[in-house]
CSV table of C-alpha atoms and ligand atoms in Angstrom, one decimal:
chain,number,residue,atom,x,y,z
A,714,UNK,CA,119.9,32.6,-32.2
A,715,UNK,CA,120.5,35.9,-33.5
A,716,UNK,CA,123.8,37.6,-34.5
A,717,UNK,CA,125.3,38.5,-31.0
A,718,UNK,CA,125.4,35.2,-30.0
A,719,UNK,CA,129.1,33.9,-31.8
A,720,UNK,CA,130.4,36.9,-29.9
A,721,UNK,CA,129.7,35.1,-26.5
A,722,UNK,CA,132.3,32.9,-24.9
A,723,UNK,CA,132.4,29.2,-24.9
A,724,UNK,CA,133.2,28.2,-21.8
A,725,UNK,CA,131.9,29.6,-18.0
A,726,UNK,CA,135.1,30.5,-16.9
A,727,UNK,CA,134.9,32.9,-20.0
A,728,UNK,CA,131.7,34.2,-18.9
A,729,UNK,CA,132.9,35.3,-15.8
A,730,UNK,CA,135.7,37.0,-17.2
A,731,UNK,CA,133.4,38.4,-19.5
A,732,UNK,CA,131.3,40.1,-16.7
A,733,UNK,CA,134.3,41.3,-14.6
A,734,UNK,CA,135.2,43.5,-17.2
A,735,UNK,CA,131.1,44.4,-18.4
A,736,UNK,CA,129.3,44.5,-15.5
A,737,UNK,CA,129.3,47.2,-13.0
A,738,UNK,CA,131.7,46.2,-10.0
A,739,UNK,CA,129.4,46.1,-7.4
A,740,UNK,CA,127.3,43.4,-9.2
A,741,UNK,CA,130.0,41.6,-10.6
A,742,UNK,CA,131.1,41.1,-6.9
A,743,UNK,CA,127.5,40.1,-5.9
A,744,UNK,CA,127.3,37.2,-7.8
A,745,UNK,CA,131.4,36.1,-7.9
A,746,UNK,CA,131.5,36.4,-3.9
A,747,UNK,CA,131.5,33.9,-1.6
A,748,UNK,CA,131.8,33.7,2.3
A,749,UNK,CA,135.2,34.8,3.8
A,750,UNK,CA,138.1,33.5,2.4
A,751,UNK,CA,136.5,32.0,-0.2
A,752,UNK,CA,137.6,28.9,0.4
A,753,UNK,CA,134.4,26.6,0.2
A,754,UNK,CA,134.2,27.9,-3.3
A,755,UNK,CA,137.5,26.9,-4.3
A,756,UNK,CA,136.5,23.6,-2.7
A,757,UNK,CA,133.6,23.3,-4.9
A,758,UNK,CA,135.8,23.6,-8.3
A,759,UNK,CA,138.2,21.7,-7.2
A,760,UNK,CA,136.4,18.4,-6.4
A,761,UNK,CA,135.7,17.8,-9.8
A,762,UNK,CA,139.3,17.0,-9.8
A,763,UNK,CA,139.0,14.0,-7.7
A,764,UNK,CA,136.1,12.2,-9.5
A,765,UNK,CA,137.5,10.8,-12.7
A,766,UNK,CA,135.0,9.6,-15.6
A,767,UNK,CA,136.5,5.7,-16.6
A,768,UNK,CA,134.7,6.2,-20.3
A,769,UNK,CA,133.2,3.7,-21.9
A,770,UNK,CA,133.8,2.5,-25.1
A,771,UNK,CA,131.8,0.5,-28.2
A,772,UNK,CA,128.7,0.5,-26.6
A,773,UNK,CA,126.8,1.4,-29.8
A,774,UNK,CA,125.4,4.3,-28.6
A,775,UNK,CA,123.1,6.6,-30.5
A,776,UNK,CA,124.7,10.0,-32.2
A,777,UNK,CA,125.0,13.9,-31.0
A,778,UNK,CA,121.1,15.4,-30.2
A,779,UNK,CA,119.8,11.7,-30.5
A,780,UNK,CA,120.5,10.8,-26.8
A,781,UNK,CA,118.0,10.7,-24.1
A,782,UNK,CA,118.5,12.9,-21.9
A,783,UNK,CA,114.4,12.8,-20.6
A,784,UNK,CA,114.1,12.8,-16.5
A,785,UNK,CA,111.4,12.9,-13.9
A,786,UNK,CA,112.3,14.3,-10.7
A,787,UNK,CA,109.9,15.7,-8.0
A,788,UNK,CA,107.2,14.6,-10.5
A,789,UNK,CA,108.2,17.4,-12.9
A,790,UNK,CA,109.2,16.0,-16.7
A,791,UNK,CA,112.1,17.8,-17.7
A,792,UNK,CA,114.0,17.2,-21.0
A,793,UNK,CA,117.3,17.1,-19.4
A,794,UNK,CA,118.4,16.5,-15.7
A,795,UNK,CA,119.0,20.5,-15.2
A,796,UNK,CA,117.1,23.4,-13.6
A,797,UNK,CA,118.6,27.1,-13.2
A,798,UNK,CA,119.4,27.2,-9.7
A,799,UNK,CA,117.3,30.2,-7.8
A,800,UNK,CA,119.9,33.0,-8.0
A,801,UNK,CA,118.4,36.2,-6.0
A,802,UNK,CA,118.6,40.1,-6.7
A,803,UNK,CA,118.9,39.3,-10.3
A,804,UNK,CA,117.9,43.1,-11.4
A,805,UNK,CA,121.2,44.1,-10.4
A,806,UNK,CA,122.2,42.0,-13.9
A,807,UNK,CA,119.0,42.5,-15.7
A,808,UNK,CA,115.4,44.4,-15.2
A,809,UNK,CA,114.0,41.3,-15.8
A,810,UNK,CA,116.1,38.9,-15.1
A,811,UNK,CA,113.8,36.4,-13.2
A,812,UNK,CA,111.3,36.6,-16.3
A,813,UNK,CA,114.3,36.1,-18.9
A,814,UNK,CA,115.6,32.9,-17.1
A,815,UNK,CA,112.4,31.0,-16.8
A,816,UNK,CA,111.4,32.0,-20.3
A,817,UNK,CA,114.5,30.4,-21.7
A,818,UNK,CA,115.1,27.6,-19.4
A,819,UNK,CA,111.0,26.8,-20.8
A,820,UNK,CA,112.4,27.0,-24.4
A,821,UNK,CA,115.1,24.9,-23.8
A,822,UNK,CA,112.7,21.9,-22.0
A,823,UNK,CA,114.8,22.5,-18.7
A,824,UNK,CA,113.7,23.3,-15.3
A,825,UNK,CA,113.9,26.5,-13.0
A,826,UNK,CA,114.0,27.5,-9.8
A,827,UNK,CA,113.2,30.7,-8.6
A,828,UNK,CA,114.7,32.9,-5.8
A,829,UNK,CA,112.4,34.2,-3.0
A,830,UNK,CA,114.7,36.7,-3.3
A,831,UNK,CA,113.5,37.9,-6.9
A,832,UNK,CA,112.7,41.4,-8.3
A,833,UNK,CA,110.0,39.8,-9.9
A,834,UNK,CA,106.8,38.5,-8.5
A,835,UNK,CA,106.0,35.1,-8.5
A,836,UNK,CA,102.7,35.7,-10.5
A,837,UNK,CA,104.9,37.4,-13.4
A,838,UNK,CA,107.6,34.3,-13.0
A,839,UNK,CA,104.5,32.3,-13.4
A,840,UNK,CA,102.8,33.5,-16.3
A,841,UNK,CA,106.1,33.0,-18.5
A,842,UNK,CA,107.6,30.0,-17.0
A,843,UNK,CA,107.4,26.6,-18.3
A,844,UNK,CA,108.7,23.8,-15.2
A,845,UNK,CA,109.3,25.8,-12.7
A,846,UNK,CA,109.8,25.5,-8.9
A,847,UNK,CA,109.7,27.9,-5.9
A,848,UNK,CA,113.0,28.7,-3.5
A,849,UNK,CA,111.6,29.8,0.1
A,850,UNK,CA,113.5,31.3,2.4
A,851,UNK,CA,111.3,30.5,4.8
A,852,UNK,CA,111.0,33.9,6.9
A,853,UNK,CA,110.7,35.0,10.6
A,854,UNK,CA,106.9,34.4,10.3
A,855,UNK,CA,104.8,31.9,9.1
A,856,UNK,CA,102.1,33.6,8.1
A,857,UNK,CA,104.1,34.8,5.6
A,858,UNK,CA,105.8,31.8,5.0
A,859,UNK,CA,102.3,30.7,3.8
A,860,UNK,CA,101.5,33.3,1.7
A,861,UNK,CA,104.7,32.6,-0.3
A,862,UNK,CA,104.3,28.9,-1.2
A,863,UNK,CA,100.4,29.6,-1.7
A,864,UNK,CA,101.0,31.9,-3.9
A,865,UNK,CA,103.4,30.3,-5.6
A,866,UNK,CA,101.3,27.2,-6.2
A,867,UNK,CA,98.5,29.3,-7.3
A,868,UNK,CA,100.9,31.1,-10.0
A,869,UNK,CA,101.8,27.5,-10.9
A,870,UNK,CA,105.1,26.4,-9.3
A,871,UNK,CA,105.5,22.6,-9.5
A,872,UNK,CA,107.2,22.2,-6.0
A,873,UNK,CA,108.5,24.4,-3.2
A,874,UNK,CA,112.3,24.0,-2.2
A,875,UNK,CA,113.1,25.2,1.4
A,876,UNK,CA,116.8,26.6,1.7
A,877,UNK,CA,118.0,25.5,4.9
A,878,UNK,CA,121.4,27.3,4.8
A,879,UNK,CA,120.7,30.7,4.9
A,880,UNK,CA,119.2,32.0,8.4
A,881,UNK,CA,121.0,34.9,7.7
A,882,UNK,CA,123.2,35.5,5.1
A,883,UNK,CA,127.1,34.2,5.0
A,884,UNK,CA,129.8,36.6,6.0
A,885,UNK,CA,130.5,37.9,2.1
A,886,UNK,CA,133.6,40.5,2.2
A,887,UNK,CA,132.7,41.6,-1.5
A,888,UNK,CA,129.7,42.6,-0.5
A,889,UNK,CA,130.5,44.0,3.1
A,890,UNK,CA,133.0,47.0,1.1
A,891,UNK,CA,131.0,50.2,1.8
A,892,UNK,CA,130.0,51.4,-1.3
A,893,UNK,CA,128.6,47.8,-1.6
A,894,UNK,CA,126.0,47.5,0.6
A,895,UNK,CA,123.6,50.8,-0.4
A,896,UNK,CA,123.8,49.4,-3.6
A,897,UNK,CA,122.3,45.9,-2.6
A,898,UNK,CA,120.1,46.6,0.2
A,899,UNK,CA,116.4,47.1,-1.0
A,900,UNK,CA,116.7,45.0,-4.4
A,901,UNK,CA,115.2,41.7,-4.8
A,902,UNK,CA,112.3,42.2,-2.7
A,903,UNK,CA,109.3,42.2,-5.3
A,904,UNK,CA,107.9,39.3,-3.0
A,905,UNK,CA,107.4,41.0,0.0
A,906,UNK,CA,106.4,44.5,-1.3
A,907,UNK,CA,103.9,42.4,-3.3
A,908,UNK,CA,102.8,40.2,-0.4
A,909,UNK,CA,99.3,41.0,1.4
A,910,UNK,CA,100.9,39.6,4.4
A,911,UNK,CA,104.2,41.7,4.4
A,912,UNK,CA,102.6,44.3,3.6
A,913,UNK,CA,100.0,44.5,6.7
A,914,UNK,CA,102.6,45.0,8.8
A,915,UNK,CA,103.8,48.4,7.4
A,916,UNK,CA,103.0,51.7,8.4
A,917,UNK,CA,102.4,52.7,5.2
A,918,UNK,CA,102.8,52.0,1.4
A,919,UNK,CA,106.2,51.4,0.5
A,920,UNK,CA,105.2,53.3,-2.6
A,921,UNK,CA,104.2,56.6,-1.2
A,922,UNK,CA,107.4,57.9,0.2
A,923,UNK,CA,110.8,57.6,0.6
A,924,UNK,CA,110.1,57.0,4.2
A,925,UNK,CA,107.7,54.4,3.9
A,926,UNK,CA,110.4,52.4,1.8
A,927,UNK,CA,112.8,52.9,4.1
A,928,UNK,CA,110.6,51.3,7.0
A,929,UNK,CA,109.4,48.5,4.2
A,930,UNK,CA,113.2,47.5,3.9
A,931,UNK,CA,113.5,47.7,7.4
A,932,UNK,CA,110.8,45.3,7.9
A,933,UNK,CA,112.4,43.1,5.3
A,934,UNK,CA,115.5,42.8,7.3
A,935,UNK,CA,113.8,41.9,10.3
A,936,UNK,CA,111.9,39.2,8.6
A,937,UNK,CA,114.4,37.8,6.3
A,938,UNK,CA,115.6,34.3,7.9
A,939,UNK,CA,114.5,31.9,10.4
A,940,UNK,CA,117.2,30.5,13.0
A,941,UNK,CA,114.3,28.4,14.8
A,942,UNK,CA,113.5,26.0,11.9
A,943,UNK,CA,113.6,22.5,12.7
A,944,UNK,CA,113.1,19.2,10.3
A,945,UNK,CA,109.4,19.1,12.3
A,946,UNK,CA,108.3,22.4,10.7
A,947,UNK,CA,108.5,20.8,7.6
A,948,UNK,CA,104.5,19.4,8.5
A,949,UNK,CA,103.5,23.4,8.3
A,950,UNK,CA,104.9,23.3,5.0
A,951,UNK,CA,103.3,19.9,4.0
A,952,UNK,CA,99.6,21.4,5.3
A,953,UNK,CA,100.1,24.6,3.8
A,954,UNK,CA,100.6,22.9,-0.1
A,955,UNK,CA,99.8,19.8,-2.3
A,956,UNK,CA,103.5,20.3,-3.8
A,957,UNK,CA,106.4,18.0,-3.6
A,958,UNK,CA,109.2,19.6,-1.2
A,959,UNK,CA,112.7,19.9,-1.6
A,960,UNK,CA,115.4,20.9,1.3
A,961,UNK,CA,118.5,22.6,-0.5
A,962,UNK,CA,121.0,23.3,1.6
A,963,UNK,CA,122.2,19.7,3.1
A,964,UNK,CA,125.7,18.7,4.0
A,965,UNK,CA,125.7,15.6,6.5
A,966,UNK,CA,123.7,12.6,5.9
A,967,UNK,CA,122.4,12.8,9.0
A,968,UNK,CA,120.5,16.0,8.2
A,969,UNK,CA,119.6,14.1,5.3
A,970,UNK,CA,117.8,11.5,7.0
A,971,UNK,CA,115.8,13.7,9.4
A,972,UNK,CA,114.0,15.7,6.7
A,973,UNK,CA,113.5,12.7,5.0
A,974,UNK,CA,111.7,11.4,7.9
A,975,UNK,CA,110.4,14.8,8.5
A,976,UNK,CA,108.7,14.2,5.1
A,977,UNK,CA,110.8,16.0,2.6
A,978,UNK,CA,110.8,14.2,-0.6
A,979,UNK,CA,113.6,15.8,-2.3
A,980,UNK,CA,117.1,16.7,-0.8
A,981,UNK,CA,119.5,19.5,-2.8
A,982,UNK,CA,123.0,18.5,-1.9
A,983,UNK,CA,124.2,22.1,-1.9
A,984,UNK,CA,126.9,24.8,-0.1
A,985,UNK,CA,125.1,27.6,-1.9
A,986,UNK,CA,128.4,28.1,-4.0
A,987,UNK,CA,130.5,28.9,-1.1
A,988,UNK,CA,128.3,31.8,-0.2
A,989,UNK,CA,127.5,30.8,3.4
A,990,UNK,CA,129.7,28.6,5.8
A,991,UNK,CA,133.3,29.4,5.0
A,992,UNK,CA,135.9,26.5,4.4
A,993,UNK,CA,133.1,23.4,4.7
A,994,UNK,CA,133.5,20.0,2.7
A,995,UNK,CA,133.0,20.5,-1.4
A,996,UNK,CA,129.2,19.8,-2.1
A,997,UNK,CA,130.2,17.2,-4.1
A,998,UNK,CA,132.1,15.6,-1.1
A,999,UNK,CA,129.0,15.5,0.5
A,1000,UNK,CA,126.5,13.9,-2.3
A,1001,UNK,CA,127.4,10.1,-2.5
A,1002,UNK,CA,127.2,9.9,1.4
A,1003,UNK,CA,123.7,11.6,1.5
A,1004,UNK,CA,122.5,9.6,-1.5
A,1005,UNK,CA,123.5,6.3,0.2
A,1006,UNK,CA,121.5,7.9,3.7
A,1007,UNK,CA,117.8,8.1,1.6
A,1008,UNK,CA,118.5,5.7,-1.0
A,1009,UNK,CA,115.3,5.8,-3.0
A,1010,UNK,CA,113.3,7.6,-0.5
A,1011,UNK,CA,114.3,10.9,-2.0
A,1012,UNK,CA,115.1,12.2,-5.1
A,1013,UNK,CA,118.7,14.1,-4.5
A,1014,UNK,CA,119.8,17.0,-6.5
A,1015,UNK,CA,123.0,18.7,-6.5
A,1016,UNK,CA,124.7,22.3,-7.1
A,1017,UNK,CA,127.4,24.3,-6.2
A,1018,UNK,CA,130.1,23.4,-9.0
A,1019,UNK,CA,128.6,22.5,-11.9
A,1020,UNK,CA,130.6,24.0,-14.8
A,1021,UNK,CA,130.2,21.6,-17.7
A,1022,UNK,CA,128.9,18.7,-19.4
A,1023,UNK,CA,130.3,16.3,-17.3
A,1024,UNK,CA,130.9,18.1,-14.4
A,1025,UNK,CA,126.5,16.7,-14.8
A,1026,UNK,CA,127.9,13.6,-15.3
A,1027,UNK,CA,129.7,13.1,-12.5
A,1028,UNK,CA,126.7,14.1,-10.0
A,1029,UNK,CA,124.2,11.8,-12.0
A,1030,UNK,CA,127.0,9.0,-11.3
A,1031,UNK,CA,127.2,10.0,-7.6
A,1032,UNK,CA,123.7,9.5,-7.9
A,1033,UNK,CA,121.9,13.1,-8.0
A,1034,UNK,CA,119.1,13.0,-10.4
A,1035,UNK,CA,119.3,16.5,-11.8
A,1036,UNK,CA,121.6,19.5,-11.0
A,1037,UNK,CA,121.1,23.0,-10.7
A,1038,UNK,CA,123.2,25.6,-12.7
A,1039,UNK,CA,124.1,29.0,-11.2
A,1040,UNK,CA,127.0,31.4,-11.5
A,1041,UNK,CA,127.6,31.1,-15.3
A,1042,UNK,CA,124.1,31.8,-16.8
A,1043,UNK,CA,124.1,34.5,-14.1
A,1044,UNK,CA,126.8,36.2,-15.9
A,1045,UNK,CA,125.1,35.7,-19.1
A,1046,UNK,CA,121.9,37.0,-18.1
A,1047,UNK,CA,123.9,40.3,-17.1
A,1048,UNK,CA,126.2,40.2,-20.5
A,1049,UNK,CA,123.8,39.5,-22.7
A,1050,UNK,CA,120.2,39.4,-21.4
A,1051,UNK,CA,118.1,35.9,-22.7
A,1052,UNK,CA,120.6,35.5,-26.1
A,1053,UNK,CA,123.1,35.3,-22.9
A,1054,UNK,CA,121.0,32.7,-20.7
A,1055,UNK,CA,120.0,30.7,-24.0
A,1056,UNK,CA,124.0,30.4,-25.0
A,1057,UNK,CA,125.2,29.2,-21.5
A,1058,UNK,CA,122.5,26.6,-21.3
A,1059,UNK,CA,122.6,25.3,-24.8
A,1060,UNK,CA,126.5,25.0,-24.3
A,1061,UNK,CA,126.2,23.4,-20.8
A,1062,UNK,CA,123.0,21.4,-22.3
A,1063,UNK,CA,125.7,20.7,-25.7
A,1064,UNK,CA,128.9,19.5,-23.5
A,1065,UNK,CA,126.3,17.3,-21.2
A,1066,UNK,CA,125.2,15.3,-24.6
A,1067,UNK,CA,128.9,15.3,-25.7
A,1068,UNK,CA,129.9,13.9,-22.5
A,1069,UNK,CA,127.3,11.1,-22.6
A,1070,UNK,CA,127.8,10.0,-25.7
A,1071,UNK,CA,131.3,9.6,-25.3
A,1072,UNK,CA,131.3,7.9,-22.1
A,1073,UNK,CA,129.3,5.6,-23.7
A,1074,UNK,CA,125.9,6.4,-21.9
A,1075,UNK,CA,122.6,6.2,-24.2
A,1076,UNK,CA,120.2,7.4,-21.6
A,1077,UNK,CA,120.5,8.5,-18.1
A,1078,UNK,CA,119.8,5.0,-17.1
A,1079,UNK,CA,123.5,3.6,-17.8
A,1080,UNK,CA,125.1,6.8,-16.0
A,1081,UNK,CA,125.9,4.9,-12.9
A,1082,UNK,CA,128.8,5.0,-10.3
A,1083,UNK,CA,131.3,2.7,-12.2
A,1084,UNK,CA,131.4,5.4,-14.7
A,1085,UNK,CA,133.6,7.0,-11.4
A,1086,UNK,CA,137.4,5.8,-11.0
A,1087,UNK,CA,138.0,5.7,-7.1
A,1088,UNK,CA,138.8,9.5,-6.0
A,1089,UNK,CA,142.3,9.7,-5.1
B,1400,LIG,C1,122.7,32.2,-5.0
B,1400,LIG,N1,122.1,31.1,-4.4
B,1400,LIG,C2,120.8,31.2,-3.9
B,1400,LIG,N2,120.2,30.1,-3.3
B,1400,LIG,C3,119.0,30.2,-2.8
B,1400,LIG,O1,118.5,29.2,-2.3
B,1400,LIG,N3,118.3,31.4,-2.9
B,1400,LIG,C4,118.8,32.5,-3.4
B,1400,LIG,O2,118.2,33.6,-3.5
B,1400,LIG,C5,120.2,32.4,-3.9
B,1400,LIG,N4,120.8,33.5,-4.5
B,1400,LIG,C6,122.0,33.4,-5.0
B,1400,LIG,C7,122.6,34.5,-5.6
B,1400,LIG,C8,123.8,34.4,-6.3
B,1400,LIG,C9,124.4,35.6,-7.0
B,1400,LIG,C10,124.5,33.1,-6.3
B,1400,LIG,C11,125.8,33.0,-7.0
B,1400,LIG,C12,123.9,32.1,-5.7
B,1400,LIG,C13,122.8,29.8,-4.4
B,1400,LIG,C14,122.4,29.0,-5.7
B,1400,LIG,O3,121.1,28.6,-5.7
B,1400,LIG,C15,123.3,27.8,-5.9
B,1400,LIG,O4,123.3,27.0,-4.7
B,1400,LIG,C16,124.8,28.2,-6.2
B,1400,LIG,O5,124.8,29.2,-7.2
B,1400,LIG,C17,125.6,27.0,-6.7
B,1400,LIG,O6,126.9,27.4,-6.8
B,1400,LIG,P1,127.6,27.7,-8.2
B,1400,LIG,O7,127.6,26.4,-9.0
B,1400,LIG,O8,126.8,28.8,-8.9
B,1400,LIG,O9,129.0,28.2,-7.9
């Protein structure tokens, strides 16, 4: 694991203090910001508080490493029930950054998602990534829409998930101060400057002048989000690709239901850390009443929280069949490059074993919801 690695922190609060004091301000604030207040964020941590483990005890399970961790969800094999969340604009934190994380989330047998937003392509994602799965944010035009999930499939992506949360981007005060926003507009848009599609509709090469980036980025803005989507446009997406499809973004079982109906055959239980509607329910408020909605019609996932080893726990007992892991490999991606992304997921991967074994859970199979006291 090489020598830097004992010099990294143990825990994800410690990366992120870690990164406030490496990593330049304006980045540091990218990915530690949230909408407005901040509370929905907050809300996230703190609803770990409410769902106690009951731990189990003599059940003669199995020792550290030897547990089985093995899941199948969207019909991708993964070695354990976690996939890097898709994390946007990651060159502010490293050049590569989107080619780092799927590298080392293939090494370590989990799953990852990438970012439409990325500032790599999805053909160079592709050629290094292991299980991996493509985040749309589906734009102001379909035709482009398409090209993005086709060309994802074709570059190997295992399923597409649709982000329903973002038809435009939350109200984020960190990134609102001035010097802020030069810095961020015009990163993570390797997609679109490498799209045919996008790219018809300049006036000219985003390479050959400043100019022409200028009205590239423009273009981007205008295309960015979608405010029309409905659950029905999930048929487009179902013509355009063989791949299962995931909606991330979901809060009310209600919603739930209608994109399972609409076809969806995956729901991510999600507030997108905080980042978009301020002061809304904790994500994790929201999982057991949307699992109960689809039942087995859908494999749910869950993020916006996850922190440890049985913070995983506690949304496979909810019933989420994998979670997604954002902020803190984030922060180790911009501390310490792939030693960085490698050490947060082998501790989160670590503590998640730990957990299991001590709650008395040999395989994912006996993590069920009487592992949960009642929340208080
Ligand atoms: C995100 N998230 C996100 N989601 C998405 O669908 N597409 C994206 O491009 C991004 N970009 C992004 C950037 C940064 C810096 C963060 C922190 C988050 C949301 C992400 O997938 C996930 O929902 C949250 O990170 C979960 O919250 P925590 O656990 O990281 O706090």
């Amino acid at each position: 694991m090489g020598g830097a690695v004992p010099e990294l922190p143990m825990t994800a609060d410690g990366f992120e203090s870690r990164a406030r004091e490496l990593l330049d301000a304006r980045a540091f604030a990218y990915v530690a910001g949230s909408a407005s207040s901040e509370r929905t964020a907050a809300a996230n941590l703190a609803a770990f508080e409410r769902f106690r483990l009951v731990p189990r005890m003599l059940r003669g399970t199995s020792g550290p490493g030897t547990r089985d961790t093995a899941v199948e969800v969207l019909g991708t094999k993964l070695a354990a029930p976690v996939l890097t969340a898709p994390v946007g604009v990651l060159e502010l934190l490293h050049e590569k950054g989107e080619v780092v994380v799927a590298g080392v989330a293939k090494e370590l047998g989990v799953g990852s998602v990438l970012s439409t937003a990325s500032s790599s392509t999805v053909e160079e994602v592709g050629a290094v990534a292991g299980d991996w799965w493509y985040q749309l944010y589906w734009p102001a035009d379909d035709e482009l829409a398409r090209s993005f999930v086709q060309r994802a499939e074709r570059a190997g992506a295992r399923a597409i998930v649709v982000t329903v949360d973002t038809p435009s981007l939350g109200w984020r005060p960190r990134d609102l101060e001035l010097a802020h926003l030069p810095f961020l507009l015009g990163k993570g848009i390797a997609n679109y400057l490498s799209d045919p599609v996008f790219r018809a509709k300049l006036p000219a090469p985003p390479e050959e002048s400043e100019d022409a980036m200028r009205m590239a980025i423009l273009t981007w803005v205008g295309l960015f989000g979608n405010h029309t989507l409905r659950p029905a446009d999930l048929a487009k997406l179902r013509d355009w690709t063989d791949l299962p499809i995931a909606v991330k973004g979901v809060l009310h079982p209600d919603d739930a239901r209608l994109v399972v109906d609409a076809g969806a055959d995956g729901i991510l239980v999600s507030n997108h850390g905080g980042r978009q509607i301020d002061n809304s329910i904790a994500a994790l408020d929201a999982l057991g009443p949307i699992v109960a909605a689809v039942g087995d019609r859908a494999d749910v996932l869950f993020d916006s929280g996850i922190r440890t080893g049985s913070d995983i726990l506690t949304a496979l007992a909810l019933g989420a069949k994998a979670v997604c892991y954002g902020r803190p490999w984030a922060y180790a991606l911009g501390i310490a490059g792939a030693p960085g992304v490698r050490h947060a997921l082998r501790l989160l991967l670590a503590d998640f074993d730990s957990a299991m074994g001590l709650s008395g859970c040999a395989d994912l199979a006996g993590v069920t919801r009487d592992l949960l006291a009642v929340p208080r």
